[in-house]
Amino acid sequence: MHSWTDTLRFAFQPVVNLTTGGVAGLEILARPETGDILAEARRDPELDGKLAVLAVRTAVRRESLLPLHVNVFAGTLADLGGLTPLHDAVRQAGRLPWEVTVDINPPYTHVPQQALLEAVGGLREQGFRISADGVGDGDVPLRLLLDIAPDLVKLDASLPERPAAVRAMRALCDESGALLCVEGVETERQCAAALSAGAQLAQGELFAPPSRLPVADVYVPPRSPGLVEAPRSGPTVREFVRPAALLLATASASQVRALLTGSPDVSGVLLVDRDGAPVRSVHRSRFLLSMSGRYGHALYADRPAAKLGDPPRTVGVDATAWEVLDVVAVGDRDRTSDDVAVVDRYGRCVGVVRLADLVRALAESRVEEAAGLNPLTRLPGSDAITGEVDRLIANGRTFALSWLDVDHFKRVNDGAGFAAGDELIRSVGRALQHTASDSIRVGHIGGDDFLVLMEPEGLEPLAASVLDVPWSAGGRPVTLSLATVVCVPGSVTDHREAAACLAPLKQAAKALDGASWVLGRAGRPGHEVRRGSGAATVRAG
């Protein structure tokens, strides 16, 4: 008698880390030879649950150590109240629940939301990670998405063509601690768009098509220099997380040896407790050296592998790359090549980071940053400021964008000489650098023009620092002009529109006598004169 499983096959598609170029996990996809079993599973929660169990068992038979992504419909979780058979199948296979991500698929319409949330909570208690799939192309309500609080959000590949939407979703993910993945990437252009919009993970035919056998090597297009600007505090660890080879803390040395010898790409094994928290770290080279020494196998094979491990080095998933380097710098020098375990807010291991990945990325960011600096003032150019403006707009933040320049700078150069003019520009740059901080960005966009991005509350101290002090070049008195536009959420759509609002304010400031400051608000007519002739008046725009 034939069963529906006789014509069912599974394929594996890699989830790719766009920063490291490595495979972060494998999504298991049902591929029936006949019929539409997924349509049936959408209507039959019991069948959908069985597909999830079969997917895990198939992955185990393929002997993949990579984290797994298993698809389940939202209605299935609400109807079944969780997936106890899936948890049992994972444990029976020798895998750990936190190595499995449950991809919750739409539709959500008519799904009892409270029942769904309770089921998601149950999965989390068992140790599973949660992904919200089909966001953007599906019907998940935003409030429900926030309540689910997924570890991963998956977007359709069409959304990178709308970068503002992806940036907004990235901001939402950052707030909730989730990663952002783009699915269905088929071209290098789509990949570049996804990366520039803030996606950290991706899937699609470009990297590797679904295949019957798990793949560890994928094609990732080279990143364009300066495509993504790293935050001032450095890139975060979550961008560099690689899958971890995990075993329970009770594992024997022979079990660790079997894992390492069967997986030459694994640099070490983390021994974790029942809750997934790292207990010991086993370094590949040191462990195999101990096992291969005289009497090594006889001495250690049946003993706990923890005896040959070291205390794990751990960082939180929100740590920066620089903080990881601080962790590595403390302790024995012979452990500098050890992987660093990355843990979530529950202390569970979500993966590892390798020192080589961090050093390479930090070096590249410094080279790119240096290339963008103005050679006269060593301040970044306009790209650094405009990129931050777009991020603030996507995050729904209020900000003030200011343009500062020297009045009649050509006359200064002609009268005092270009050397005196250059020294004046350097002096203004130093004054602005003195005000710069994590919340104040300063850029030198060429000649005597500077951009300053900050919160509106800091405008008065900024103006005082550059306008209420005497300036001179070659003994000749010089004045500066400052123009500011305050942008509230919804008043501008991107940095270009903010710059367009700022341009007439700059002209108004230049028209005033002496040191001047004009302030306007995006979307509103008129401006306020804060410094210069006619101060404290409002003029029509």
GROMACS .gro file of N, CA and C in nm, residues 184-192 206 221:
model
   33
  184GLY      N    1   1.480   3.454  -0.184
  184GLY     CA    2   1.456   3.461  -0.328
  184GLY      C    3   1.553   3.547  -0.404
  185VAL      N    4   1.677   3.561  -0.355
  185VAL     CA    5   1.777   3.643  -0.423
  185VAL      C    6   1.830   3.565  -0.544
  186GLU      N    7   1.811   3.620  -0.663
  186GLU     CA    8   1.851   3.549  -0.785
  186GLU      C    9   1.962   3.620  -0.862
  187THR      N   10   1.983   3.749  -0.838
  187THR     CA   11   2.083   3.824  -0.914
  187THR      C   12   2.177   3.898  -0.819
  188GLU      N   13   2.294   3.934  -0.871
  188GLU     CA   14   2.389   4.011  -0.791
  188GLU      C   15   2.333   4.148  -0.757
  189ARG      N   16   2.252   4.203  -0.845
  189ARG     CA   17   2.190   4.333  -0.816
  189ARG      C   18   2.097   4.322  -0.695
  190GLN      N   19   2.018   4.215  -0.690
  190GLN     CA   20   1.931   4.195  -0.574
  190GLN      C   21   2.012   4.177  -0.447
  191CYS      N   22   2.123   4.107  -0.459
  191CYS     CA   23   2.208   4.084  -0.342
  191CYS      C   24   2.265   4.217  -0.292
  192ALA      N   25   2.315   4.300  -0.384
  192ALA     CA   26   2.371   4.429  -0.346
  192ALA      C   27   2.264   4.519  -0.283
  206LEU      N   28   2.099   3.255  -0.642
  206LEU     CA   29   2.230   3.315  -0.665
  206LEU      C   30   2.338   3.244  -0.583
  221PRO      N   31   2.861   3.717  -0.402
  221PRO     CA   32   2.928   3.822  -0.479
  221PRO      C   33   3.018   3.906  -0.389
   0.00000   0.00000   0.00000
